[in-house]
CSV table of C-alpha atoms in Angstrom, one decimal:
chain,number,residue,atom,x,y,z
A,1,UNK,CA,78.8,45.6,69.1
A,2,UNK,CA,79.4,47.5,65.3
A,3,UNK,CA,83.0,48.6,65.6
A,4,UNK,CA,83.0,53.1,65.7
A,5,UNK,CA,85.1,53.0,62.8
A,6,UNK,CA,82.3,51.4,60.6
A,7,UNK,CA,79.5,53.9,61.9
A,8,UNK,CA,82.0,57.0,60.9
A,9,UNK,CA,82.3,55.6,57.6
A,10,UNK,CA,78.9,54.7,57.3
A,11,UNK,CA,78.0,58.4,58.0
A,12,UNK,CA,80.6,60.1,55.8
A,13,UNK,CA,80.0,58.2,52.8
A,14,UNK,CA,76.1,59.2,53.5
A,15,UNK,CA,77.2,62.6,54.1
A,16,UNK,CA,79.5,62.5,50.2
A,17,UNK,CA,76.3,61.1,48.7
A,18,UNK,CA,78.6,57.3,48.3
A,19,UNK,CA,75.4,55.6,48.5
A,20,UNK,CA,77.4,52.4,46.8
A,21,UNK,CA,80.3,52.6,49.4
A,22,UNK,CA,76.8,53.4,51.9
A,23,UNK,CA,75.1,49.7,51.3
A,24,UNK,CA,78.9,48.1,51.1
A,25,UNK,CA,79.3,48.9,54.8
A,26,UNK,CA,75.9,48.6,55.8
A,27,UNK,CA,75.9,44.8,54.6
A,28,UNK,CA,79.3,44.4,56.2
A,29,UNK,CA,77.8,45.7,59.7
A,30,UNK,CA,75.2,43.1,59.1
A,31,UNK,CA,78.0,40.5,58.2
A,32,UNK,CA,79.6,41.5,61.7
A,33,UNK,CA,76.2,41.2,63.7
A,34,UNK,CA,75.5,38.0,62.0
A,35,UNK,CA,78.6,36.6,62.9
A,36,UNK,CA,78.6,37.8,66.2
A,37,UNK,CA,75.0,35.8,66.8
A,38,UNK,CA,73.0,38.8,66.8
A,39,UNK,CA,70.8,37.3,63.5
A,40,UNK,CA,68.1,39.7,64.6
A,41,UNK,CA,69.8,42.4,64.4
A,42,UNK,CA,71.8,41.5,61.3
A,43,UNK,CA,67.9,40.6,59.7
A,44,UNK,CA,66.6,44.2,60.2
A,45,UNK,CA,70.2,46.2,59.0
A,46,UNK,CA,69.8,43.9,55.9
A,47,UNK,CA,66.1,44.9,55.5
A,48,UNK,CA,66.5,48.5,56.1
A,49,UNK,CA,68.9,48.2,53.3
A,50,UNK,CA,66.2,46.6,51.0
A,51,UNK,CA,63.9,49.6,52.0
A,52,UNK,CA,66.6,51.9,50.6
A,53,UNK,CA,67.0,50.8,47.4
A,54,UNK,CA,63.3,50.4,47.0
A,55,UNK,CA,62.8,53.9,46.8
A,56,UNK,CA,66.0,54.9,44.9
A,57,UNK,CA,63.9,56.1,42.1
A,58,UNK,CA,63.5,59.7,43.6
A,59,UNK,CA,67.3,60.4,43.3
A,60,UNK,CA,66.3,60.3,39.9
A,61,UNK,CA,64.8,63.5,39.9
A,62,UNK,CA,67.9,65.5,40.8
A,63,UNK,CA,69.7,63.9,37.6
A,64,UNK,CA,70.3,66.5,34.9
A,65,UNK,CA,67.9,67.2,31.7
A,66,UNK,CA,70.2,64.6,29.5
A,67,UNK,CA,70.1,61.9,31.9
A,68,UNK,CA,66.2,61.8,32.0
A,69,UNK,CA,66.3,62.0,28.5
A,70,UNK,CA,68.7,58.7,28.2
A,71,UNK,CA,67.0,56.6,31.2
A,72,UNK,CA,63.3,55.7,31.4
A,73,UNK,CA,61.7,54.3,34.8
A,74,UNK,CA,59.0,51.9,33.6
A,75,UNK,CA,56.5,50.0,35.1
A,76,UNK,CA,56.7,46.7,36.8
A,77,UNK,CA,54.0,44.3,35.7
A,78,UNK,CA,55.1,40.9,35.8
A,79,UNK,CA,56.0,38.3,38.2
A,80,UNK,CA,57.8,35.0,37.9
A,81,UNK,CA,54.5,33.7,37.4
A,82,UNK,CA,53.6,35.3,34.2
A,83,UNK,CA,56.5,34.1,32.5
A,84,UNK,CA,55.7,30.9,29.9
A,85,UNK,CA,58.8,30.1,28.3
A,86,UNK,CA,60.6,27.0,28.5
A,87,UNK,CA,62.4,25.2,31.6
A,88,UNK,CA,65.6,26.0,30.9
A,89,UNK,CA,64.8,30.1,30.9
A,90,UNK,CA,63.2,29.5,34.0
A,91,UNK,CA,66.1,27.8,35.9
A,92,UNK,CA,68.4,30.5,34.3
A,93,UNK,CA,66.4,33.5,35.4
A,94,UNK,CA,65.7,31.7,39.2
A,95,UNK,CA,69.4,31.0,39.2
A,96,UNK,CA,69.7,34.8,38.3
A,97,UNK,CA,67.6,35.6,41.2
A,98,UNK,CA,69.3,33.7,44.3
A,99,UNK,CA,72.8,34.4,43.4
A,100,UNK,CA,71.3,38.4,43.8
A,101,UNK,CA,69.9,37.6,46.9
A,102,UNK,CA,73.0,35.6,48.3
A,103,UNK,CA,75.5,37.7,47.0
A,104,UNK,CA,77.1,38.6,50.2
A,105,UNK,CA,77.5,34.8,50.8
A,106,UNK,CA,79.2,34.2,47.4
A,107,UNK,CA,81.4,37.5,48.3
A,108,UNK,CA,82.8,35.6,51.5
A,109,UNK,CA,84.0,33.1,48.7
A,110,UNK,CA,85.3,35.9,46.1
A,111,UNK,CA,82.9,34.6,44.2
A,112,UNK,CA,80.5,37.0,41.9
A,113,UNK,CA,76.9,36.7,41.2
A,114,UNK,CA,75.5,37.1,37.8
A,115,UNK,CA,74.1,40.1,36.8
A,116,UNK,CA,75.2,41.1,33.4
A,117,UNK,CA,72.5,39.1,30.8
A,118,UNK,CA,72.5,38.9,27.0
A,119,UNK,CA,69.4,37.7,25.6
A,120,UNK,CA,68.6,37.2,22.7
A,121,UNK,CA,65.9,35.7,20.1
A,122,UNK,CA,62.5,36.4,18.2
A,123,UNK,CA,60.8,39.3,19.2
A,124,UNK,CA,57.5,38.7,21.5
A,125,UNK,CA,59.4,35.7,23.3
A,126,UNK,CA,60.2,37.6,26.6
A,127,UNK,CA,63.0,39.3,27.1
A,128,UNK,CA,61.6,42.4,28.2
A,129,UNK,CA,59.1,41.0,30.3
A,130,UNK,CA,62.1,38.9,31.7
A,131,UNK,CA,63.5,42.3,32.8
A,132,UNK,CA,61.0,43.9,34.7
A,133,UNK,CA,60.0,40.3,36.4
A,134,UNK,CA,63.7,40.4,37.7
A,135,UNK,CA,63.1,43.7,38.8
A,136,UNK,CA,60.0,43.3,40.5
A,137,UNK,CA,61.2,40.1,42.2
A,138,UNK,CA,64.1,41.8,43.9
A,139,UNK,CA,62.6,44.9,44.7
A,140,UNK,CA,65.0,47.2,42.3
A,141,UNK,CA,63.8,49.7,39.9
A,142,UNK,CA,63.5,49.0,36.5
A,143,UNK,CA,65.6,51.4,33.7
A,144,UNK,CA,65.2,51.4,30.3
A,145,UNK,CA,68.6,52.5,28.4
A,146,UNK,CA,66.6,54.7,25.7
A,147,UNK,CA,69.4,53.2,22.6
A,148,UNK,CA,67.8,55.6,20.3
A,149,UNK,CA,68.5,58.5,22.5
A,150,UNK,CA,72.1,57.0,23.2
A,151,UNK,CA,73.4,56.5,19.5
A,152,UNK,CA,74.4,59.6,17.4
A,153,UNK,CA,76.2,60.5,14.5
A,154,UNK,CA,78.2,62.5,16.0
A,155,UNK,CA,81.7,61.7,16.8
A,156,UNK,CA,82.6,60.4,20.9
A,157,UNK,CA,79.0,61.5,21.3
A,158,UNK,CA,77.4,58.3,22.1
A,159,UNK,CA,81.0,57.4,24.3
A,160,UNK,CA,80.5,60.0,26.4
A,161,UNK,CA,76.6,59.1,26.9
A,162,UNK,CA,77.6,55.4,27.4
A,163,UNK,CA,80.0,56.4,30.5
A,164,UNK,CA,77.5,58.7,31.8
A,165,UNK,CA,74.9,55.8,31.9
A,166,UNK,CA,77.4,53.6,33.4
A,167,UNK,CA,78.3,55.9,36.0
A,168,UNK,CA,74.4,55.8,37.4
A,169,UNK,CA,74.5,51.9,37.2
A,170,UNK,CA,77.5,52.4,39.3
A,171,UNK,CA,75.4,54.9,41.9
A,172,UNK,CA,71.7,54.0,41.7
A,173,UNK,CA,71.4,50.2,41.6
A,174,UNK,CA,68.4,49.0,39.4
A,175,UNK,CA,67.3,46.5,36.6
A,176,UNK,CA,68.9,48.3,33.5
A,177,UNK,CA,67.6,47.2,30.1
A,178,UNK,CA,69.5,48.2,26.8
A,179,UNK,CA,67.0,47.4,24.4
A,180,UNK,CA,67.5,46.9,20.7
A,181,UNK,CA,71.3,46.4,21.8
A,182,UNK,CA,72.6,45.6,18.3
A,183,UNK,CA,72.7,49.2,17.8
A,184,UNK,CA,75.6,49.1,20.1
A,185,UNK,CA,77.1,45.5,19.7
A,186,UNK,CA,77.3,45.1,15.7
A,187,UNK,CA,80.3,43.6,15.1
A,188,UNK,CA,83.5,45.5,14.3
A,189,UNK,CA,84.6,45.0,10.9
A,190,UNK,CA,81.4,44.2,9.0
A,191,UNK,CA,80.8,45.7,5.6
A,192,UNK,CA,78.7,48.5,6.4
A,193,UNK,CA,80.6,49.3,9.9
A,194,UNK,CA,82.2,52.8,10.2
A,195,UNK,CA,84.9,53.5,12.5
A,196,UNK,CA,82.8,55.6,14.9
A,197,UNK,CA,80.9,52.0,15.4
A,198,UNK,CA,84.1,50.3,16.9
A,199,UNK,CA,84.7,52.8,18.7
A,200,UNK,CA,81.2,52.7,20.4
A,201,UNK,CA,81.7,49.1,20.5
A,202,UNK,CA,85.2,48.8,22.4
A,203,UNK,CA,83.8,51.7,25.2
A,204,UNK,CA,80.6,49.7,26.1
A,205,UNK,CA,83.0,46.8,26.5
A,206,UNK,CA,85.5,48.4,28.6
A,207,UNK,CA,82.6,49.9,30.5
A,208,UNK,CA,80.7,46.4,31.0
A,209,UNK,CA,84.0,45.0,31.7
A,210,UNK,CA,84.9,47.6,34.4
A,211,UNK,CA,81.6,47.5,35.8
A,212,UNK,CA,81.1,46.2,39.7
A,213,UNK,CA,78.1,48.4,41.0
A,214,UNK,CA,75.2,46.1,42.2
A,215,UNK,CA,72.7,46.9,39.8
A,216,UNK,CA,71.7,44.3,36.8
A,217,UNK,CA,72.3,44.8,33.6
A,218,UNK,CA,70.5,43.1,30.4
A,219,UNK,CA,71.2,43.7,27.0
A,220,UNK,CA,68.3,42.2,24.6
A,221,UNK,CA,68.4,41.7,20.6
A,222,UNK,CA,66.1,40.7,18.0
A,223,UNK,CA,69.3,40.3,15.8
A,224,UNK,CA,72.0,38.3,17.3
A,225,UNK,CA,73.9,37.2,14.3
A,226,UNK,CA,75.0,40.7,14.0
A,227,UNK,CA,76.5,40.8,17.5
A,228,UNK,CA,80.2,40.9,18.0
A,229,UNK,CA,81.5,37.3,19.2
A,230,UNK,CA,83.6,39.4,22.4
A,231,UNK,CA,80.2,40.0,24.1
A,232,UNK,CA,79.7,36.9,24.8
A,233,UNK,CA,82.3,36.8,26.9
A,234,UNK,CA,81.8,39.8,28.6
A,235,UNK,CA,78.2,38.8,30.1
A,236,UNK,CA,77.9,35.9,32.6
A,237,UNK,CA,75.2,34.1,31.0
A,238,UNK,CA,73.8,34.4,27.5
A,239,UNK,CA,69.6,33.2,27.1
A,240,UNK,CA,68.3,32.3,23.9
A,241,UNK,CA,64.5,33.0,23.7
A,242,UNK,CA,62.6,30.8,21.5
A,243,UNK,CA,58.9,30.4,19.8
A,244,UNK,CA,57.0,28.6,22.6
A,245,UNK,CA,56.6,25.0,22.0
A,246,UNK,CA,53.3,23.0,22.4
A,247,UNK,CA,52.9,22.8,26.0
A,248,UNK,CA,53.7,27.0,26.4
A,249,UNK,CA,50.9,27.3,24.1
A,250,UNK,CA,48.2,25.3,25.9
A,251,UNK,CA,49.6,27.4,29.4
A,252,UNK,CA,49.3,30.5,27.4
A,253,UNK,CA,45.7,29.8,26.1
A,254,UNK,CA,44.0,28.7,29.8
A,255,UNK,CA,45.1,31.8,31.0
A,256,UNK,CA,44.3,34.0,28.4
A,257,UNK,CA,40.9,31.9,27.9
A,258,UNK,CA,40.1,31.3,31.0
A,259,UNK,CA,36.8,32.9,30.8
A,260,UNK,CA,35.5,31.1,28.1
A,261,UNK,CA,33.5,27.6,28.3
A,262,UNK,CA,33.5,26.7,24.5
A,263,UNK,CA,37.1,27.1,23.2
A,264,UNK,CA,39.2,24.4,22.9
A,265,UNK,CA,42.7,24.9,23.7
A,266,UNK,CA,44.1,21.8,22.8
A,267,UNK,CA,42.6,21.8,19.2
A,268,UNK,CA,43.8,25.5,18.7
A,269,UNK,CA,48.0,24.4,19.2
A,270,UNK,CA,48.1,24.1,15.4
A,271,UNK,CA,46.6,27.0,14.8
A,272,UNK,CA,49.1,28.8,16.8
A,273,UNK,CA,52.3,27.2,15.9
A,274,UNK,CA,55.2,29.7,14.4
A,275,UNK,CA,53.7,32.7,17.0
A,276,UNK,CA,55.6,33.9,19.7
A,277,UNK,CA,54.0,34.7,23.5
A,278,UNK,CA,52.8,38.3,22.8
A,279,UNK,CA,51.4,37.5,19.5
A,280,UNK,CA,49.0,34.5,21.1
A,281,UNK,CA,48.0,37.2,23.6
A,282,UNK,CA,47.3,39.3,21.4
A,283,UNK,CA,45.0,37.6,19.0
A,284,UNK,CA,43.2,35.9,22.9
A,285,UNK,CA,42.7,39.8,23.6
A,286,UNK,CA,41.0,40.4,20.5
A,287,UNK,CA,39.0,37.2,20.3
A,288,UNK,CA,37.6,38.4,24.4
A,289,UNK,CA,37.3,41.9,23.1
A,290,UNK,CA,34.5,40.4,20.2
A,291,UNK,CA,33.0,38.1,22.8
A,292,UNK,CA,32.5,41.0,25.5
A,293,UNK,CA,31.1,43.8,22.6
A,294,UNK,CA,29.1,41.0,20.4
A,295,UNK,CA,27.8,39.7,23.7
A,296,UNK,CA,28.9,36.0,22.5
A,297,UNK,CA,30.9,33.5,23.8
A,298,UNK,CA,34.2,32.9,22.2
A,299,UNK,CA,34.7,29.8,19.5
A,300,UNK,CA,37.1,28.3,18.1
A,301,UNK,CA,36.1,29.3,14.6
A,302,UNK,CA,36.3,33.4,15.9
A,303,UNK,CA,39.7,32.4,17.1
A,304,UNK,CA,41.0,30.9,13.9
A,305,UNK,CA,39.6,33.8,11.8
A,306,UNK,CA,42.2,36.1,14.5
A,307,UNK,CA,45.1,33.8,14.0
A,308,UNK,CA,44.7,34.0,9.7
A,309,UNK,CA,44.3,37.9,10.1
A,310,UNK,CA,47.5,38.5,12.3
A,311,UNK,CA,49.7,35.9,10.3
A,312,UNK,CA,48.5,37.8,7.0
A,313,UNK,CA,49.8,41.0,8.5
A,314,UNK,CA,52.9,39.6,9.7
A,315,UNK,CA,53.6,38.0,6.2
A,316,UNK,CA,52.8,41.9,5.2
A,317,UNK,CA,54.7,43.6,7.7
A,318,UNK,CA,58.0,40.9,6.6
């Protein structure tokens, strides 16, 4: 039977709006059934849990006009099974994914899941798409930190924002994504850096540091050579995204292809070589879009002509 002690808690912290210290004795009353051999019952206080921080979004609408304006709920459109990227990734996002859902276990052991992510790499490779597919597998909302909203000119401005947005990690547990992080993590002590850029530095450090709410935070760069080497060591895993190699390529093509009889896939890898995952989308996309409106099948040769016009605008764009 749950001990009286636990339910009075359970209901004060409820009552104070605690809805950290809320799940923290919830999944300690299912700790108690399951050890007592009531599994059933432990099963449906662990899933009535889950049901609560699915629809944790709503308490966002009682935050204030700034917080809105920092934090962005987005959509959740991918699934493990979207992602192409190389083995490795894979086995360090799944191993991302069962330490969150056997955290409690690893807790027994004083032992921490990982939760705090710095990846880095070319942009188009995935990272973002890695977020909400984390998200969407454990059932968590997905946040994006708006960084551009978050950094100002102004002096213990962007502090002050950073502890706010820590303090909703800390109370609404979700997938937050800061995006573009090097605008927080530059290194101290490089040419251009100003003071106010240490100090925005050294916060978000004590902050990530300090941090032991249950949400999941990812930090994603284009630029990682201009990170400051202490991050590192301040996230639990660090994922290098990459260009996708050969075989990522042919994956990426049946699917996006899939609908067309004459293309050849494996005679296209060439082509394709030096473009990351949302560029080879993107030039698939167009080549269906011609097929559909011209009321043509797709070729090869429509393909390649798609592949030139994107590379010449990148070589612009650079």
């Amino acid at each position: 039977m749950i001990k009286t002690d636990l339910i009075i808690s359970l209901i004060r912290s409820h009552v104070n709006g605690d809805d950290t210290q809320f799940k923290r004795i919830a999944m300690q009353m299912s700790a108690a059934e399951a050890k007592a051999g009531h599994s059933l019952v432990a099963s449906s206080i662990h899933e009535a849990i889950n049901s609560a921080i699915r629809i944790q979004p709503l308490k966002f609408k009682s935050l204030n006009a700034e917080m809105t304006d920092l934090l962005m709920i987005a959509d959740k459109r991918y699934s493990m099974k979207d992602m192409v990227v190389s083995f490795d990734i894979k086995n360090k996002i799944d191993r991302v994914l069962k330490e969150y859902i056997a955290q409690d276990k690893l807790h027994k052991y004083n032992l921490e899941n990982r939760r705090k992510l710095l990846l880095y790499g070319v942009s188009g490779t995935g990272k973002t798409m890695t977020a909400e597919i984390l998200a969407h597998e454990l059932n968590l909302p997905f946040i994006i930190v708006r960084t551009e909203k978050v950094v100002t000119k102004f002096m213990g401005e962007t502090g002050l924002k950073l502890g706010k947005i820590f303090d909703t990690i800390a109370s609404i547990p979700a997938v937050y994504l800061f995006d573009e992080f090097d605008a927080i993590g530059a290194q101290r002590g490089m040419d251009n850096e100003v003071g106010e850029q240490r100090r925005i530095l050294n916060t978000f450090l004590q902050l990530l540091e300090r941090d032991s709410s249950s949400s999941i935070i990812i930090a994603a760069t284009n630029n990682v050579e201009v990170l400051d080497k202490a991050l590192f060591r301040r996230f639990d895993d660090a994922i290098e995204y990459t260009l996708p190699e050969r075989n990522e390529i042919i994956s990426l093509l049946k699917e996006a292809l899939c609908m067309s009889k004459e293309v050849d896939v494996y005679s296209l890898c060439d082509d394709f070589e030096g473009m990351s995952q949302a560029e080879i989308k993107i030039v698939c996309a167009d080549a269906m879009k011609e097929g559909i409106l011209a009321g043509n099948d797709i070729t090869n040769d429509m393909i390649r002509s798609l592949i030139k016009q994107r590379k010449s605008l990148n070589i612009k764009i650079g």
